[in-house]
Amino acid sequence: MKRTLIEELYLNKGKEVKIQGWIHRLRKLGKIAFIMLRDRTGIVQCVLDCKAIDIKGLKQESVVEVIGLIKDKQGADEEVEIEVRALNVISNVKEDLPIEINKSELECNLDTILNNRVLSLRNIKTNSIFKIQAELAHSFQEFLINEGFTQVFSPKIVAEGTEGGTELFPLQYFEKKAYLAQSPQFYKQMLVGAGYERVFEVAHVYRAEEHNTQRHLNEYVSLDLELGFIEDERDIMALEEKLLKFMLNRVSEKCSKELNLLEAKLPEYVDNIPSLRLEEAVEILKTKYNRTELVNDLDPEGERQICEYAKEYLNSEFLFLTHYPRSKRPMYAMPAEEKLTHSFDLLFRGLEITTGGQRIHNYEQLVESISSKGLNPESFNDYLQVFKYGMPPHGGLAIGLERLTAQLLGIKNIRETCLFPRDRERLTP
Amino acid sequence: MKRTLIEELYLNKGKEVKIQGWIHRLRKLGKIAFIMLRDRTGIVQCVLDCKAIDIKGLKQESVVEVIGLIKDKQGADEEVEIEVRALNVISNVKEDLPIEINKSELECNLDTILNNRVLSLRNIKTNSIFKIQAELAHSFQEFLINEGFTQVFSPKIVAEGTEGGTELFPLQYFEKKAYLAQSPQFYKQMLVGAGYERVFEVAHVYRAEEHNTQRHLNEYVSLDLELGFIEDERDIMALEEKLLKFMLNRVSEKCSKELNLLEAKLPEYVDNIPSLRLEEAVEILKTKYNRTELVNDLDPEGERQICEYAKEYLNSEFLFLTHYPRSKRPMYAMPAEEKLTHSFDLLFRGLEITTGGQRIHNYEQLVESISSKGLNPESFNDYLQVFKYGMPPHGGLAIGLERLTAQLLGIKNIRETCLFPRDRERLTP
């Protein structure tokens, strides 16, 4: 007999089926036992007669196979249950569970949750986070492919850093010293110039940042895109707005069960995301929030406050900040008037989820910009090559997948939106 | 005026349009000049009057913008050309091109091609390779999502190797020693047991192999999948057959232009892929190919020969080899009778492109298998946890994306199917 998934049971009322999964909960009431069986698609109640079927030794979280009849569940409209005819244990639990999985919330601290990651992921709320994350990654790709982008895979083992050599993980590459890539920045620009014009990458990036905060991971998934033949950074911002709208619509469509479970509220709309120049934002924070000490940049508290402001006065949970000063941006950022750049950040519910902007495409200008940052242009020969041979105006952005997931679902610590986080202390599991 | 892509020109005959791209070729005939303009979608001929438009200083591969009228191309059915009204240089070429891009084939050696990667990728044949590769990656994901798989992102910085600790790149992770992941094997199994049941990952893996061959990369993209509730390895093989069929159909549909350009011939069909036990294959090689020295394994020459055999006698360019001995497989391979395993390789046109199989799901059996390989089960505590708490029978496979691309397109050296390869010697660009 072929396996039937739990979400398909309602289509097969009255039939005998085989279902397989984990024992989510087990309860005995006199001669009757109730098993809540869980597979990847849902949970169903299985009712069995303890005289006919031996449930001694059966443990919560064991993997079992149940053959039974699909019946309407008593007292519950539209729900079904299984009248068990046979039950086989496929894989038994050997030890007491170190954490309780089948509660609505995992009632333990984050370290315990992460130390027991495969078990904590069986909690249906925790499990849902990563189904939503997968849909975010998938819809990012779908949207861009439809917009003529090519998916690329750039190396993560690199000879030089992209942002000036700090915060790199060093690596022994045979006889050579190498580093883990901080971002695919150089490669995605090079591939725009290699004729692909529009490229995206979904891959890990690595930051050897020493601080251990709720919003940083040392290894995270970066949703990167880069495109040529743009006017300026506003083309990138317009693209991101369409992209996010598509992604959130898809999540809303495909993950309604998971969103409900997590009581997550998606932004009501993603149209006309408001935009403030960084200096305007700083001015607002000074005036409205008494943040007189802020100069030309926002701290995490400032990001939260300006998002509060945007929600109240601009009616948006998203906010673009633009015109960052050159001193705060990498050497490839396209300069704008008055020591500013054609760059932007996107804040969402109090946190930066994207950095993007137009890049320099003129060779001499780029060499000069590298030097002005105190870096040696010769270290960037491979990167610089494409700028000698015809490079279109271009720009791009990167979205932190774990951050986007966290902000969307109202999760405070980004470690909870990473399957197996790597932070200052954590290297396992 | 909005940009029109070259592939859309034929839809706009008679209209004035703006096109942008690289000067693929430039030719002057008396007072008339012909520019072949290339964008990401194709090449079009632009005709201009040298008296009206100054083309002095215009160089091949410069990025330009052309405004002109779309006309039927003289003497060519269904083709169009552009009668140029205005031409602006967007980004000029600064130096002589180190390689010739606009020939049908790049006439230089592989090192030169790779050293000048962004330029060599502008060659339209070379460029096409990675559009096909992107479609392979995309269709892999599409198929699996439709089959109920969840995309996952597992860490590439790990505390232990998966296959016994050899061929690992060491890494300094703050105060700790770490390694680059050789495969997502442990994580994908753990995630099956975490309740996702069916997971896939598209990500880099790292192998510090010392040898420098045409078919090895030290960093490559692995298309990984793993699924639970299987009977045995035959379920995985059946899934791979459906998967490959889907992928090749998609490539055939979406990349016909690129396939034609590369003169690539897809396998005629991917149904009923034949299967030989390893020992049968060795026997055939002994008898038919006089390979009397082979014992229980194939060398690269043997892989080519058995594929030749399969093509001639089994009418297939694909061939499954099954029943590898335990001594040749990792500790997680599910044992079969007579010191064999429930594992398989898939060969395609003379090369192994997949390794897969059923895995051990019983905790005690797995601990014993780890010990029997001379490894210490305590080093695998994080991995082993899930096997204590209910693990379904499961298995999976990995496809090397660059190898699949190479075999599909008849490319001998796998470096040509990697955008920026990392091998024994190469760490740049």
Short mmCIF file of C-alpha atoms in Angstrom, two decimals, chain B residues 36 38 56-57 82 102 114 124 130 174-175 206 213 227 231 236 256 263-264 319 326 359-360 377 390 394 398 418 424:
data_model
loop_
_atom_site.label_atom_id
_atom_site.label_comp_id
_atom_site.label_asym_id
_atom_site.label_seq_id
_atom_site.Cartn_x
_atom_site.Cartn_y
_atom_site.Cartn_z
CA MET B 36 27.36 44.01 -34.44
CA ARG B 38 25.59 42.31 -28.36
CA LYS B 56 36.49 57.42 -34.68
CA GLY B 57 37.84 56.05 -31.44
CA ILE B 82 19.09 48.73 -37.04
CA ASN B 102 34.22 37.42 -31.02
CA LEU B 114 40.55 31.43 -16.93
CA ILE B 124 28.94 33.73 -26.84
CA PHE B 130 26.48 29.07 -17.67
CA PHE B 174 38.14 32.58 16.18
CA GLU B 175 39.88 30.50 18.88
CA TYR B 206 34.96 21.72 -0.51
CA THR B 213 42.65 16.29 -12.87
CA LEU B 227 14.36 11.92 1.65
CA GLU B 231 12.00 1.30 0.94
CA ILE B 236 16.24 7.19 -4.81
CA SER B 256 17.61 25.66 -27.27
CA GLU B 263 26.30 21.92 -30.74
CA ALA B 264 25.33 19.96 -27.67
CA LEU B 319 24.09 3.81 -16.27
CA ARG B 326 31.13 -1.55 2.30
CA ARG B 359 21.63 5.39 4.78
CA ILE B 360 21.65 3.55 8.10
CA PRO B 377 31.48 7.55 17.58
CA GLY B 390 12.98 8.20 15.85
CA HIS B 394 16.03 7.40 4.31
CA ALA B 398 24.34 14.37 -4.74
CA CYS B 418 32.87 26.54 -13.43
CA ARG B 424 45.25 22.70 -6.80
#
